[in-house]
Coordinates of C-alpha atoms in Angstrom, one line a residue:
M1266 CA 0.0 0.0 0.0
T1267 CA 1.4 3.4 -1.0
Y1268 CA 1.7 6.5 1.2
A1269 CA -0.9 8.1 -1.1
H1270 CA -3.4 5.2 -0.5
V1271 CA -2.9 5.5 3.3
A1272 CA -3.3 9.3 3.2
Q1273 CA -6.6 9.0 1.3
A1274 CA -8.0 6.3 3.6
L1275 CA -7.1 8.3 6.8
E1276 CA -8.1 11.7 5.3
L1277 CA -4.5 13.0 5.8
S1278 CA -2.0 14.7 3.5
E1279 CA 0.6 12.4 2.0
V1280 CA 3.3 14.6 3.6
S1281 CA 1.7 14.0 7.0
V1282 CA 1.7 10.2 6.5
K1283 CA 5.3 10.2 5.3
R1284 CA 6.3 12.3 8.4
M1285 CA 4.5 9.9 10.7
F1286 CA 6.3 6.9 9.4
A1287 CA 9.7 8.7 9.2
Q1288 CA 9.4 9.7 12.8
R1289 CA 8.0 6.3 13.8
D1290 CA 5.5 7.9 16.1
C1291 CA 1.8 8.2 16.2
K1292 CA -1.1 8.3 18.7
L1293 CA -2.8 5.1 19.7
S1294 CA -6.1 6.0 17.9
R1295 CA -4.2 6.5 14.7
L1296 CA -2.4 3.2 15.2
F1297 CA -5.7 1.4 15.5
E1298 CA -6.8 3.1 12.2
L1299 CA -3.7 1.9 10.5
C1300 CA -4.1 -1.6 11.8
E1301 CA -7.7 -1.8 10.6
L1302 CA -6.6 -0.4 7.2
L1303 CA -3.8 -3.1 6.9
D1304 CA -5.9 -5.9 8.4
L1305 CA -3.3 -6.3 11.1
P1306 CA -4.3 -7.2 14.7
P1307 CA -3.4 -4.3 17.1
E1308 CA -2.4 -6.7 19.9
E1309 CA 0.4 -8.1 17.7
V1310 CA 1.8 -4.6 17.1
L1311 CA 1.6 -3.7 20.8
Q1312 CA 3.3 -7.0 21.8
R1313 CA 6.1 -6.2 19.4
A1314 CA 6.4 -2.7 20.8
R1315 CA 7.0 -4.1 24.3
R1316 CA 10.1 -5.8 23.0
T1317 CA 11.4 -2.6 21.3
Q1318 CA 13.4 -0.1 23.3
A1319 CA 13.6 3.5 22.1
N1320 CA 17.3 3.9 22.4
A1321 CA 18.5 7.5 22.5
T1322 CA 21.0 8.5 19.9
Y1323 CA 23.9 11.0 19.9
L1324 CA 24.2 14.0 17.6
P1325 CA 27.3 14.1 15.5
L1326 CA 30.3 15.4 17.4
E1327 CA 30.7 18.4 15.2
T1328 CA 27.0 19.3 15.7
E1329 CA 27.4 19.3 19.4
A1330 CA 30.4 21.5 19.0
A1331 CA 28.4 24.0 16.9
L1332 CA 25.5 24.1 19.5
A1333 CA 28.0 24.6 22.3
V1334 CA 29.2 27.9 20.8
E1335 CA 25.9 29.6 21.4
A1336 CA 24.1 28.7 24.6
S1337 CA 20.8 30.3 23.4
L1338 CA 20.8 28.1 20.3
F1339 CA 21.3 25.0 22.4
H1340 CA 18.5 26.0 24.7
F1341 CA 16.2 26.8 21.7
F1342 CA 17.0 23.3 20.4
I1343 CA 16.1 21.7 23.8
L1344 CA 12.7 23.4 23.9
L1345 CA 11.9 22.3 20.4
R1346 CA 12.9 18.8 21.4
E1347 CA 10.4 19.1 24.3
D1348 CA 7.7 19.9 21.8
F1349 CA 7.5 23.6 22.4
A1350 CA 6.3 25.4 19.3
A1351 CA 8.5 28.2 18.0
Q1352 CA 5.7 30.7 18.6
D1353 CA 5.4 29.6 22.2
I1354 CA 9.1 30.0 22.7
A1355 CA 8.9 33.5 21.3
K1356 CA 6.1 34.4 23.8
I1357 CA 8.0 33.0 26.8
Y1358 CA 11.3 34.8 26.0
G1359 CA 10.0 37.9 24.2
L1360 CA 11.6 37.0 20.9
T1361 CA 10.9 38.7 17.6
P1362 CA 10.2 37.0 14.3
L1363 CA 13.8 37.8 13.3
D1364 CA 15.0 35.9 16.4
I1365 CA 13.0 32.9 15.4
D1366 CA 14.3 33.1 11.9
H1367 CA 17.9 33.3 13.2
Y1368 CA 17.6 30.3 15.4
G1369 CA 15.6 28.3 12.8
R1370 CA 18.1 28.9 10.1
A1371 CA 21.0 28.1 12.4
L1372 CA 19.4 24.7 13.2
E1373 CA 18.6 24.2 9.6
R1374 CA 22.3 24.7 8.6
L1375 CA 23.1 22.0 11.2
D1376 CA 20.5 19.7 9.6
L1377 CA 18.7 19.5 12.9
A1378 CA 15.5 21.3 11.9
E1379 CA 13.5 22.6 9.0
L1380 CA 12.2 26.2 8.8
L1381 CA 8.6 26.3 7.7
P1382 CA 6.3 29.1 6.6
E1383 CA 4.9 31.5 9.2
G1384 CA 7.9 31.0 11.5
R1385 CA 7.2 27.4 12.3
I1386 CA 10.1 25.0 12.9
R1387 CA 10.1 21.2 12.6
L1388 CA 12.8 19.1 14.1
K1389 CA 14.4 16.6 11.7
V1390 CA 16.4 14.5 14.2
P1391 CA 15.0 11.2 15.5
Q1392 CA 13.9 11.1 19.2
P1393 CA 15.1 10.7 21.8
V1394 CA 18.4 12.5 21.7
K1395 CA 21.2 12.4 24.3
F1396 CA 24.4 14.4 24.6
R1397 CA 27.9 13.1 25.2
Q1398 CA 28.8 13.0 28.9
H1399 CA 32.2 14.8 28.4
G1400 CA 31.5 16.2 25.0
P1401 CA 31.4 19.8 23.7
L1402 CA 28.0 20.4 25.4
H1403 CA 29.1 19.1 28.8
V1404 CA 29.4 22.5 30.5
H1405 CA 25.9 23.5 29.4
V1406 CA 24.3 20.1 30.4
R1407 CA 26.1 20.3 33.8
R1408 CA 24.8 23.8 34.5
I1409 CA 21.2 22.8 33.6
S1410 CA 21.4 19.7 35.8
Q1411 CA 23.0 21.5 38.7
Q1412 CA 20.3 24.2 38.6
F1413 CA 17.6 21.5 38.4
V1414 CA 19.0 19.6 41.4
S1415 CA 19.3 22.9 43.4
D1416 CA 15.7 23.8 42.6
T1417 CA 14.5 20.3 43.5
I1418 CA 16.2 20.4 46.9
D1419 CA 14.6 23.7 47.7
Q1420 CA 11.1 22.8 46.4
A1421 CA 10.8 19.1 47.0
N1422 CA 7.3 17.9 48.1
D1423 CA 5.6 14.5 48.6
E1424 CA 3.7 14.5 45.3
D1425 CA 5.5 15.3 42.0
L1426 CA 8.9 16.7 43.0
A1427 CA 11.2 14.4 44.8
F1428 CA 14.7 14.6 46.3
T1429 CA 16.3 12.0 48.4
T1430 CA 19.9 11.3 49.4
L1431 CA 21.5 8.4 51.2
G1432 CA 25.0 7.7 52.4
R1433 CA 26.1 4.2 53.5
R1434 CA 29.2 2.1 53.5
M1435 CA 29.1 -1.0 51.2
L1436 CA 31.3 -3.2 49.1
P1437 CA 32.5 -2.0 45.6
D1438 CA 30.6 -4.9 44.0
T1439 CA 27.4 -3.8 45.7
I1440 CA 27.9 -0.3 44.3
K1441 CA 28.2 -1.7 40.8
Q1442 CA 25.0 -3.7 41.3
V1443 CA 23.1 -0.6 42.4
V1444 CA 24.5 1.4 39.4
K1445 CA 23.3 -1.4 37.1
E1446 CA 19.8 -1.3 38.7
M1447 CA 19.7 2.5 38.3
G1448 CA 20.3 2.0 34.5
E1449 CA 17.4 -0.5 34.4
F1450 CA 15.1 1.9 36.2
Q1451 CA 16.1 4.6 33.8
S1452 CA 15.0 2.4 30.9
H1453 CA 11.8 1.7 32.8
I1454 CA 11.0 5.4 33.1
A1455 CA 11.8 5.9 29.4
N1456 CA 9.4 3.1 28.5
L1457 CA 6.6 4.6 30.6
A1458 CA 7.2 8.0 28.9
R1459 CA 7.0 6.4 25.5
Q1460 CA 3.7 4.7 26.4
D1461 CA 2.3 8.0 27.6
Q1462 CA 3.3 9.7 24.3
M1463 CA 1.4 7.0 22.4
I1464 CA -1.9 7.6 24.1
A1465 CA -1.9 11.2 25.2
S1466 CA -2.1 14.5 23.4
D1467 CA 0.8 17.0 23.5
K1468 CA -1.2 19.3 25.7
E1469 CA -1.7 16.6 28.4
L1470 CA 2.1 15.8 28.6
V1471 CA 4.5 17.6 30.9
S1472 CA 8.3 17.6 30.6
F1473 CA 10.1 15.9 33.5
K1474 CA 13.8 15.3 34.4
W1475 CA 15.3 12.4 36.4
T1476 CA 18.8 12.9 37.7
A1477 CA 20.7 10.4 39.8
A1478 CA 24.3 10.1 41.0
M1479 CA 25.8 7.0 42.5
G1480 CA 29.4 6.0 43.2
A1481 CA 32.2 5.7 45.7
L1482 CA 32.5 8.8 47.8
S1483 CA 35.5 10.4 49.4
Y1484 CA 34.2 12.7 52.1
P1485 CA 37.6 14.5 52.6
D1486 CA 37.3 15.7 48.9
L1487 CA 33.9 17.3 49.6
L1488 CA 34.2 18.5 53.1
E1489 CA 36.4 21.2 54.5
I1490 CA 37.5 21.5 58.1
R1491 CA 39.6 24.5 59.0
S1492 CA 42.3 24.4 61.6
V1493 CA 41.6 26.3 64.8
K1494 CA 44.7 28.2 65.4
R1495 CA 45.8 28.0 69.0
P1496 CA 47.8 30.8 70.7
A1497 CA 51.5 30.1 71.0
A1498 CA 52.5 28.7 74.4
V1499 CA 53.9 31.4 76.8
A1500 CA 57.3 30.5 78.3
S1501 CA 57.3 30.4 82.1

């Protein structure tokens, strides 16, 4: 079945259908329509989806380096990645159409996005995207994460904003096991998010961030204890 046939059956444009398949992303209601059109049982598709992990991909190293040069451009890209429309970004930051055009063309030159009519911008990179831990963007990612952790410590509650910390003594092998389980939990969270994106509208979804740190700790490297200078002994 061609894209044109699918577009006609679903009452969509052929461009929209091609984009949906290229991005490998659609809502659950649309998935059911496609399954019916192709005479494919939806439960088989969902069972296959459970076995598929949406692995995050890195941007090319030179692309990260180009984004690192201008923090505002990197931040603009992050907001687009979080499904903020260019017009909404402009309202939040008081940007002009020239500003939107500037950032849109900059991302277009990096082959990250496409500048559309009326100041709209569409990302071209597959999701999700992650950044190299010690790459060109490291200083920007570290600053954002540090600010997030600081705000979370100050505003933590028992409902939707959590901060917890724990210090114990354990064997190095146990630390490795905990780190492994943290990676498994991260994959679990990513899978829950992917399921939400399949069934919910963009307006219902909220951006979240999960930050965790685990490893051997040297307290003397973190803590400072100043010497209390004692007066010199007086000779008798």
